[in-house]
Amino acid sequence: MASIKQFQVTFDCAEPERVARFWCEVLGYVAPPPPEGFATWDDFNCSLPPEDQDAWFACSDPSGVGPRLYFQRVPEGKVVKNRLHLDVRVGTGLVGEQRLAVLEAECARLIALGAVRVRLLPADGDNESCLVMQDIEGNEFCLD
């Protein structure tokens, strides 16, 4: 029988810590403590050569269930639509106006954090409504 593999989701971005802290707020994830011997992440970053400072950041599900999220700095900006995106499941089990109200409330919370609302995908014969959004660096995700 095959074993289940652990995995992390990696984001290419310009500002790893900023994007990681955004996703911590979205998902209820937490940033790890700074490496041993450092009081803060700023202290750790200052100990690195300039080209390595602020090059990455990670966060994880405090319950240990969800995947670790890893954010790495890349020189190029985002150019096209993501080939992979996260669906943030806030309306599971809800339908119609009740679902839309929950999606809209979460959308408002995330906009206050810097997210951008792109469009509503209304319910059809196969799927319930969801909201397409972008994080603070333009990465698409859905409120589902």
CSV table of N, CA and C in Angstrom, one decimal:
chain,number,residue,atom,x,y,z
A,1,MET,N,0.8,-1.2,0.0
A,1,MET,CA,0.0,0.0,0.0
A,1,MET,C,0.9,1.2,0.0
A,2,ALA,N,0.6,2.2,-0.9
A,2,ALA,CA,1.4,3.4,-1.0
A,2,ALA,C,1.2,4.3,0.3
A,3,SER,N,2.2,4.9,0.7
A,3,SER,CA,2.1,5.8,1.8
A,3,SER,C,1.7,7.2,1.4
A,4,ILE,N,1.1,8.0,2.2
A,4,ILE,CA,0.7,9.4,1.9
A,4,ILE,C,2.0,10.2,2.1
A,5,LYS,N,2.3,11.0,1.2
A,5,LYS,CA,3.5,11.9,1.2
A,5,LYS,C,3.1,13.2,1.8
A,6,GLN,N,4.0,13.8,2.6
A,6,GLN,CA,3.8,15.1,3.1
A,6,GLN,C,4.3,16.1,2.0
A,7,PHE,N,3.7,17.2,1.9
A,7,PHE,CA,4.2,18.2,0.9
A,7,PHE,C,4.0,19.6,1.4
A,8,GLN,N,4.7,20.5,0.8
A,8,GLN,CA,4.5,21.9,1.1
A,8,GLN,C,4.1,22.6,-0.2
A,9,VAL,N,3.5,23.7,-0.1
A,9,VAL,CA,3.1,24.6,-1.2
A,9,VAL,C,4.1,25.7,-1.3
A,10,THR,N,4.7,25.9,-2.4
A,10,THR,CA,5.8,26.9,-2.6
A,10,THR,C,5.2,28.1,-3.5
A,11,PHE,N,5.4,29.3,-3.0
A,11,PHE,CA,5.0,30.5,-3.7
A,11,PHE,C,6.3,31.2,-4.2
A,12,ASP,N,6.4,31.5,-5.5
A,12,ASP,CA,7.4,32.5,-5.9
A,12,ASP,C,6.9,33.9,-5.7
A,13,CYS,N,7.7,34.8,-5.1
A,13,CYS,CA,7.2,36.1,-4.9
A,13,CYS,C,8.3,37.1,-4.7
A,14,ALA,N,8.0,38.4,-4.6
A,14,ALA,CA,9.0,39.4,-4.5
A,14,ALA,C,9.3,39.7,-3.0
A,15,GLU,N,8.3,39.5,-2.1
A,15,GLU,CA,8.5,39.8,-0.7
A,15,GLU,C,8.0,38.7,0.1
A,16,PRO,N,8.8,37.7,0.4
A,16,PRO,CA,8.4,36.4,1.0
A,16,PRO,C,7.7,36.6,2.4
A,17,GLU,N,8.3,37.4,3.3
A,17,GLU,CA,7.7,37.5,4.6
A,17,GLU,C,6.4,38.2,4.5
A,18,ARG,N,6.3,39.3,3.7
A,18,ARG,CA,5.0,40.0,3.6
A,18,ARG,C,3.9,39.1,3.1
A,19,VAL,N,4.2,38.3,2.0
A,19,VAL,CA,3.2,37.4,1.5
A,19,VAL,C,2.8,36.3,2.5
A,20,ALA,N,3.9,35.8,3.1
A,20,ALA,CA,3.6,34.7,4.1
A,20,ALA,C,2.7,35.2,5.2
A,21,ARG,N,3.0,36.4,5.7
A,21,ARG,CA,2.2,36.9,6.8
A,21,ARG,C,0.7,37.2,6.4
A,22,PHE,N,0.5,37.6,5.1
A,22,PHE,CA,-0.8,37.7,4.6
A,22,PHE,C,-1.5,36.3,4.6
A,23,TRP,N,-0.9,35.3,4.1
A,23,TRP,CA,-1.5,34.0,4.1
A,23,TRP,C,-1.7,33.4,5.5
A,24,CYS,N,-0.9,33.8,6.5
A,24,CYS,CA,-1.1,33.4,7.9
A,24,CYS,C,-2.4,33.9,8.3
A,25,GLU,N,-2.7,35.2,8.0
A,25,GLU,CA,-4.0,35.8,8.4
A,25,GLU,C,-5.2,35.2,7.6
A,26,VAL,N,-5.0,34.8,6.4
A,26,VAL,CA,-6.1,34.2,5.6
A,26,VAL,C,-6.4,32.9,6.2
A,27,LEU,N,-5.4,32.0,6.5
A,27,LEU,CA,-5.6,30.6,6.8
A,27,LEU,C,-5.6,30.3,8.3
A,28,GLY,N,-5.2,31.3,9.1
A,28,GLY,CA,-5.0,31.0,10.5
A,28,GLY,C,-3.7,30.2,10.8
A,29,TYR,N,-2.7,30.3,9.8
A,29,TYR,CA,-1.4,29.7,10.0
A,29,TYR,C,-0.5,30.5,10.9
A,30,VAL,N,0.6,30.0,11.3
A,30,VAL,CA,1.5,30.7,12.1
A,30,VAL,C,2.9,30.6,11.5
A,31,ALA,N,3.7,31.7,11.8
A,31,ALA,CA,5.1,31.7,11.4
A,31,ALA,C,5.9,31.0,12.5
A,32,PRO,N,7.0,30.3,12.1
A,32,PRO,CA,7.8,29.6,13.1
A,32,PRO,C,8.6,30.6,13.9
A,33,PRO,N,9.1,30.2,15.0
A,33,PRO,CA,10.0,31.0,15.8
A,33,PRO,C,11.3,31.2,15.0
A,34,PRO,N,12.0,32.3,15.2
A,34,PRO,CA,13.3,32.5,14.5
A,34,PRO,C,14.3,31.4,14.8
A,35,PRO,N,15.2,31.1,13.9
A,35,PRO,CA,16.2,30.1,14.2
A,35,PRO,C,16.9,30.2,15.5
A,36,GLU,N,17.3,29.1,16.0
A,36,GLU,CA,18.0,29.1,17.3
A,36,GLU,C,19.2,30.1,17.4
A,37,GLY,N,19.3,30.8,18.4
A,37,GLY,CA,20.4,31.8,18.6
A,37,GLY,C,19.9,33.2,18.2
A,38,PHE,N,18.7,33.4,17.7
A,38,PHE,CA,18.2,34.7,17.2
A,38,PHE,C,16.9,35.0,17.9
A,39,ALA,N,16.9,36.2,18.4
A,39,ALA,CA,15.7,36.7,19.1
A,39,ALA,C,14.5,37.0,18.2
A,40,THR,N,14.8,37.4,17.0
A,40,THR,CA,13.8,37.8,16.0
A,40,THR,C,14.2,37.4,14.6
A,41,TRP,N,13.3,37.4,13.7
A,41,TRP,CA,13.6,37.1,12.3
A,41,TRP,C,14.5,38.2,11.7
A,42,ASP,N,14.2,39.5,12.2
A,42,ASP,CA,15.1,40.6,11.7
A,42,ASP,C,16.5,40.3,12.1
A,43,ASP,N,16.8,39.9,13.4
A,43,ASP,CA,18.1,39.5,13.8
A,43,ASP,C,18.7,38.5,12.9
A,44,PHE,N,18.0,37.4,12.6
A,44,PHE,CA,18.5,36.4,11.7
A,44,PHE,C,18.8,36.9,10.3
A,45,ASN,N,17.9,37.7,9.8
A,45,ASN,CA,18.2,38.3,8.4
A,45,ASN,C,19.4,39.2,8.4
A,46,CYS,N,19.6,39.9,9.4
A,46,CYS,CA,20.8,40.8,9.5
A,46,CYS,C,22.1,40.0,9.6
A,47,SER,N,22.0,38.8,10.0
A,47,SER,CA,23.2,37.9,10.1
A,47,SER,C,23.6,37.3,8.7
A,48,LEU,N,22.7,37.4,7.7
A,48,LEU,CA,23.0,36.8,6.4
A,48,LEU,C,23.7,37.8,5.5
A,49,PRO,N,24.4,37.3,4.5
A,49,PRO,CA,24.9,38.2,3.4
A,49,PRO,C,23.7,39.0,2.8
A,50,PRO,N,24.0,40.2,2.3
A,50,PRO,CA,22.9,41.0,1.8
A,50,PRO,C,22.0,40.3,0.7
A,51,GLU,N,22.7,39.5,-0.2
A,51,GLU,CA,21.9,38.8,-1.2
A,51,GLU,C,21.0,37.7,-0.7
A,52,ASP,N,21.2,37.3,0.5
A,52,ASP,CA,20.4,36.2,1.1
A,52,ASP,C,19.3,36.7,2.1
A,53,GLN,N,19.4,38.0,2.4
A,53,GLN,CA,18.4,38.6,3.3
A,53,GLN,C,17.0,38.6,2.7
A,54,ASP,N,16.1,38.3,3.5
A,54,ASP,CA,14.7,38.3,3.1
A,54,ASP,C,14.4,37.4,1.9
A,55,ALA,N,15.2,36.3,1.7
A,55,ALA,CA,15.0,35.5,0.5
A,55,ALA,C,13.9,34.4,0.6
A,56,TRP,N,13.5,34.2,1.9
A,56,TRP,CA,12.4,33.1,2.0
A,56,TRP,C,11.7,33.4,3.4
A,57,PHE,N,10.6,32.7,3.5
A,57,PHE,CA,9.8,32.7,4.7
A,57,PHE,C,8.8,31.6,4.6
A,58,ALA,N,8.5,31.0,5.8
A,58,ALA,CA,7.5,29.9,5.7
A,58,ALA,C,6.5,30.0,6.9
A,59,CYS,N,5.4,29.3,6.7
A,59,CYS,CA,4.4,29.3,7.8
A,59,CYS,C,3.7,27.9,7.7
A,60,SER,N,3.0,27.6,8.8
A,60,SER,CA,2.4,26.3,8.9
A,60,SER,C,1.1,26.3,9.7
A,61,ASP,N,0.4,25.3,9.5
A,61,ASP,CA,-0.9,25.1,10.2
A,61,ASP,C,-0.6,24.7,11.6
A,62,PRO,N,-1.0,25.5,12.6
A,62,PRO,CA,-0.7,25.2,14.0
A,62,PRO,C,-1.2,23.8,14.5
A,63,SER,N,-2.2,23.3,13.8
A,63,SER,CA,-2.7,22.0,14.2
A,63,SER,C,-1.9,20.8,13.5
A,64,GLY,N,-1.0,21.2,12.6
A,64,GLY,CA,-0.2,20.2,11.9
A,64,GLY,C,-0.9,19.4,10.8
A,65,VAL,N,-2.1,19.8,10.5
A,65,VAL,CA,-2.9,19.0,9.5
A,65,VAL,C,-2.6,19.6,8.1
A,66,GLY,N,-2.6,20.9,7.9
A,66,GLY,CA,-2.5,21.5,6.5
A,66,GLY,C,-1.0,21.5,6.1
A,67,PRO,N,-0.7,21.7,4.8
A,67,PRO,CA,0.6,21.7,4.4
A,67,PRO,C,1.4,22.9,4.8
A,68,ARG,N,2.7,22.8,4.9
A,68,ARG,CA,3.5,24.0,5.1
A,68,ARG,C,3.5,24.9,3.9
A,69,LEU,N,3.5,26.2,4.1
A,69,LEU,CA,3.6,27.1,2.9
A,69,LEU,C,5.0,27.7,3.0
A,70,TYR,N,5.7,27.7,1.8
A,70,TYR,CA,7.0,28.2,1.7
A,70,TYR,C,7.0,29.3,0.6
A,71,PHE,N,7.6,30.5,1.0
A,71,PHE,CA,7.6,31.6,0.1
A,71,PHE,C,9.0,32.0,-0.2
A,72,GLN,N,9.4,32.0,-1.5
A,72,GLN,CA,10.7,32.2,-1.9
A,72,GLN,C,10.8,33.4,-2.9
A,73,ARG,N,11.8,34.2,-2.7
A,73,ARG,CA,12.0,35.4,-3.5
A,73,ARG,C,12.5,35.0,-4.9
A,74,VAL,N,11.9,35.6,-5.9
A,74,VAL,CA,12.4,35.4,-7.3
A,74,VAL,C,12.5,36.8,-7.9
A,75,PRO,N,13.4,36.9,-8.8
A,75,PRO,CA,13.6,38.3,-9.4
A,75,PRO,C,12.5,38.7,-10.4
A,76,GLU,N,11.8,37.8,-11.0
A,76,GLU,CA,10.8,38.2,-12.0
A,76,GLU,C,9.5,38.3,-11.3
A,77,GLY,N,8.7,39.2,-11.9
A,77,GLY,CA,7.3,39.4,-11.4
A,77,GLY,C,6.3,38.4,-12.0
A,78,LYS,N,5.1,38.4,-11.4
A,78,LYS,CA,4.1,37.5,-12.0
A,78,LYS,C,3.6,38.1,-13.3
A,79,VAL,N,3.5,37.2,-14.3
A,79,VAL,CA,3.2,37.7,-15.6
A,79,VAL,C,1.8,37.1,-16.1
A,80,VAL,N,1.5,35.8,-15.8
A,80,VAL,CA,0.3,35.2,-16.3
A,80,VAL,C,-0.5,34.6,-15.2
A,81,LYS,N,-1.6,34.1,-15.5
A,81,LYS,CA,-2.5,33.4,-14.5
A,81,LYS,C,-1.8,32.2,-13.9
A,82,ASN,N,-2.0,32.0,-12.6
A,82,ASN,CA,-1.5,30.8,-11.9
A,82,ASN,C,-2.0,29.5,-12.6
A,83,ARG,N,-1.1,28.5,-12.7
A,83,ARG,CA,-1.5,27.2,-13.2
A,83,ARG,C,-2.1,26.4,-12.0
A,84,LEU,N,-1.8,26.8,-10.8
A,84,LEU,CA,-2.3,26.2,-9.6
A,84,LEU,C,-2.7,27.3,-8.6
A,85,HIS,N,-3.8,27.1,-7.9
A,85,HIS,CA,-4.2,28.1,-7.0
A,85,HIS,C,-4.9,27.4,-5.8
A,86,LEU,N,-5.0,28.1,-4.7
A,86,LEU,CA,-5.6,27.6,-3.5
A,86,LEU,C,-7.1,28.0,-3.5
A,87,ASP,N,-7.9,27.1,-3.0
A,87,ASP,CA,-9.3,27.3,-2.8
A,87,ASP,C,-9.5,27.4,-1.3
A,88,VAL,N,-9.8,28.5,-0.8
A,88,VAL,CA,-10.0,28.7,0.7
A,88,VAL,C,-11.5,28.4,1.0
A,89,ARG,N,-11.7,27.3,1.7
A,89,ARG,CA,-13.0,26.7,1.9
A,89,ARG,C,-13.8,27.4,3.0
A,90,VAL,N,-14.5,28.4,2.8
A,90,VAL,CA,-15.2,29.1,3.8
A,90,VAL,C,-16.7,28.9,3.7
A,91,GLY,N,-17.2,28.4,2.6
A,91,GLY,CA,-18.6,28.2,2.4
A,91,GLY,C,-19.0,26.7,2.3
A,92,THR,N,-18.2,25.8,2.8
A,92,THR,CA,-18.5,24.4,2.6
A,92,THR,C,-19.8,24.0,3.2
A,93,GLY,N,-20.7,23.4,2.5
A,93,GLY,CA,-22.0,22.9,2.9
A,93,GLY,C,-23.1,23.9,2.8
A,94,LEU,N,-22.7,25.2,2.5
A,94,LEU,CA,-23.7,26.2,2.4
A,94,LEU,C,-24.1,26.4,0.9
A,95,VAL,N,-25.4,26.8,0.7
A,95,VAL,CA,-25.9,27.1,-0.7
A,95,VAL,C,-26.6,28.4,-0.7
A,96,GLY,N,-26.8,28.9,-2.0
A,96,GLY,CA,-27.6,30.0,-2.2
A,96,GLY,C,-27.2,31.3,-1.5
A,97,GLU,N,-28.1,32.1,-1.0
A,97,GLU,CA,-27.9,33.4,-0.4
A,97,GLU,C,-27.0,33.2,0.9
A,98,GLN,N,-27.2,32.1,1.6
A,98,GLN,CA,-26.4,31.9,2.8
A,98,GLN,C,-24.9,31.7,2.5
A,99,ARG,N,-24.7,31.0,1.4
A,99,ARG,CA,-23.3,30.8,1.0
A,99,ARG,C,-22.7,32.1,0.5
A,100,LEU,N,-23.5,32.9,-0.3
A,100,LEU,CA,-23.0,34.2,-0.8
A,100,LEU,C,-22.7,35.1,0.3
A,101,ALA,N,-23.5,35.1,1.4
A,101,ALA,CA,-23.2,36.0,2.5
A,101,ALA,C,-21.9,35.7,3.2
A,102,VAL,N,-21.6,34.4,3.4
A,102,VAL,CA,-20.4,34.0,4.0
A,102,VAL,C,-19.2,34.3,3.1
A,103,LEU,N,-19.3,34.1,1.8
A,103,LEU,CA,-18.2,34.4,0.9
A,103,LEU,C,-18.0,35.9,0.9
A,104,GLU,N,-19.0,36.7,0.9
A,104,GLU,CA,-18.9,38.2,0.9
A,104,GLU,C,-18.2,38.7,2.2
A,105,ALA,N,-18.6,38.1,3.3
A,105,ALA,CA,-18.0,38.6,4.6
A,105,ALA,C,-16.5,38.3,4.6
A,106,GLU,N,-16.2,37.1,4.2
A,106,GLU,CA,-14.7,36.7,4.1
A,106,GLU,C,-14.0,37.6,3.1
A,107,CYS,N,-14.6,37.8,2.0
A,107,CYS,CA,-14.0,38.7,1.0
A,107,CYS,C,-13.7,40.1,1.6
A,108,ALA,N,-14.6,40.6,2.3
A,108,ALA,CA,-14.4,42.0,2.9
A,108,ALA,C,-13.3,41.9,3.9
A,109,ARG,N,-13.2,40.8,4.7
A,109,ARG,CA,-12.0,40.7,5.7
A,109,ARG,C,-10.7,40.7,4.9
A,110,LEU,N,-10.6,39.9,3.8
A,110,LEU,CA,-9.4,39.7,3.1
A,110,LEU,C,-9.0,41.0,2.3
A,111,ILE,N,-10.0,41.7,1.8
A,111,ILE,CA,-9.7,43.0,1.2
A,111,ILE,C,-9.0,44.0,2.2
A,112,ALA,N,-9.5,44.0,3.4
A,112,ALA,CA,-8.9,44.8,4.4
A,112,ALA,C,-7.4,44.4,4.7
A,113,LEU,N,-7.0,43.2,4.3
A,113,LEU,CA,-5.7,42.7,4.5
A,113,LEU,C,-4.8,43.0,3.2
A,114,GLY,N,-5.5,43.5,2.2
A,114,GLY,CA,-4.7,43.8,0.9
A,114,GLY,C,-5.1,42.9,-0.3
A,115,ALA,N,-6.0,42.0,-0.1
A,115,ALA,CA,-6.4,41.1,-1.2
A,115,ALA,C,-7.3,42.0,-2.2
A,116,VAL,N,-7.5,41.4,-3.4
A,116,VAL,CA,-8.3,42.1,-4.4
A,116,VAL,C,-9.4,41.1,-4.9
A,117,ARG,N,-10.6,41.6,-4.9
A,117,ARG,CA,-11.7,40.8,-5.5
A,117,ARG,C,-11.6,40.9,-7.0
A,118,VAL,N,-11.7,39.8,-7.6
A,118,VAL,CA,-11.6,39.7,-9.1
A,118,VAL,C,-13.0,39.6,-9.7
A,119,ARG,N,-13.7,38.5,-9.3
A,119,ARG,CA,-15.1,38.3,-9.8
A,119,ARG,C,-15.8,37.2,-9.1
A,120,LEU,N,-17.1,37.3,-9.1
A,120,LEU,CA,-18.0,36.2,-8.6
A,120,LEU,C,-18.2,35.2,-9.7
A,121,LEU,N,-18.0,34.0,-9.4
A,121,LEU,CA,-18.5,32.9,-10.3
A,121,LEU,C,-19.8,32.4,-9.7
A,122,PRO,N,-20.9,32.7,-10.4
A,122,PRO,CA,-22.2,32.3,-9.8
A,122,PRO,C,-22.4,30.8,-9.9
A,123,ALA,N,-23.3,30.3,-9.0
A,123,ALA,CA,-23.7,28.9,-9.0
A,123,ALA,C,-24.3,28.6,-10.4
A,124,ASP,N,-24.0,27.3,-10.8
A,124,ASP,CA,-24.6,26.8,-12.0
A,124,ASP,C,-25.1,25.4,-11.7
A,125,GLY,N,-25.4,24.6,-12.7
A,125,GLY,CA,-25.9,23.3,-12.4
A,125,GLY,C,-25.0,22.3,-11.7
A,126,ASP,N,-23.7,22.6,-11.8
A,126,ASP,CA,-22.7,21.7,-11.2
A,126,ASP,C,-22.0,22.2,-10.0
A,127,ASN,N,-21.8,23.5,-9.9
A,127,ASN,CA,-21.0,24.1,-8.8
A,127,ASN,C,-21.7,25.2,-8.1
A,128,GLU,N,-21.4,25.3,-6.8
A,128,GLU,CA,-21.9,26.5,-6.0
A,128,GLU,C,-21.1,27.7,-6.4
A,129,SER,N,-21.5,28.9,-5.9
A,129,SER,CA,-20.8,30.1,-6.2
A,129,SER,C,-19.5,30.1,-5.5
A,130,CYS,N,-18.5,30.8,-6.1
A,130,CYS,CA,-17.2,31.1,-5.5
A,130,CYS,C,-16.8,32.5,-5.9
A,131,LEU,N,-15.8,33.0,-5.1
A,131,LEU,CA,-15.2,34.3,-5.5
A,131,LEU,C,-13.8,34.2,-5.9
A,132,VAL,N,-13.4,34.7,-7.0
A,132,VAL,CA,-12.0,34.7,-7.5
A,132,VAL,C,-11.4,35.9,-6.9
A,133,MET,N,-10.2,35.8,-6.3
A,133,MET,CA,-9.5,36.9,-5.6
A,133,MET,C,-8.0,36.8,-6.0
A,134,GLN,N,-7.3,37.8,-5.6
A,134,GLN,CA,-5.8,37.9,-5.7
A,134,GLN,C,-5.3,38.3,-4.4
A,135,ASP,N,-4.1,37.6,-4.1
A,135,ASP,CA,-3.4,38.0,-2.8
A,135,ASP,C,-2.6,39.3,-3.1
A,136,ILE,N,-1.8,39.7,-2.1
A,136,ILE,CA,-1.1,41.0,-2.2
A,136,ILE,C,-0.1,41.1,-3.2
A,137,GLU,N,0.3,40.0,-3.9
A,137,GLU,CA,1.2,40.1,-5.0
A,137,GLU,C,0.5,39.6,-6.3
A,138,GLY,N,-0.8,39.5,-6.3
A,138,GLY,CA,-1.5,39.2,-7.6
A,138,GLY,C,-1.7,37.7,-7.8
A,139,ASN,N,-1.4,36.8,-6.9
A,139,ASN,CA,-1.6,35.4,-7.1
A,139,ASN,C,-3.1,35.1,-6.9
A,140,GLU,N,-3.7,34.4,-7.9
A,140,GLU,CA,-5.1,34.1,-7.8
A,140,GLU,C,-5.4,33.0,-6.8
A,141,PHE,N,-6.6,33.2,-6.1
A,141,PHE,CA,-7.1,32.1,-5.3
A,141,PHE,C,-8.6,32.3,-5.2
A,142,CYS,N,-9.3,31.3,-4.8
A,142,CYS,CA,-10.8,31.3,-4.7
A,142,CYS,C,-11.3,31.2,-3.3
A,143,LEU,N,-12.3,31.9,-3.0
A,143,LEU,CA,-13.1,31.7,-1.8
A,143,LEU,C,-14.2,30.8,-2.2
A,144,ASP,N,-14.2,29.6,-1.6
A,144,ASP,CA,-15.1,28.5,-2.1
A,144,ASP,C,-16.0,28.1,-0.9
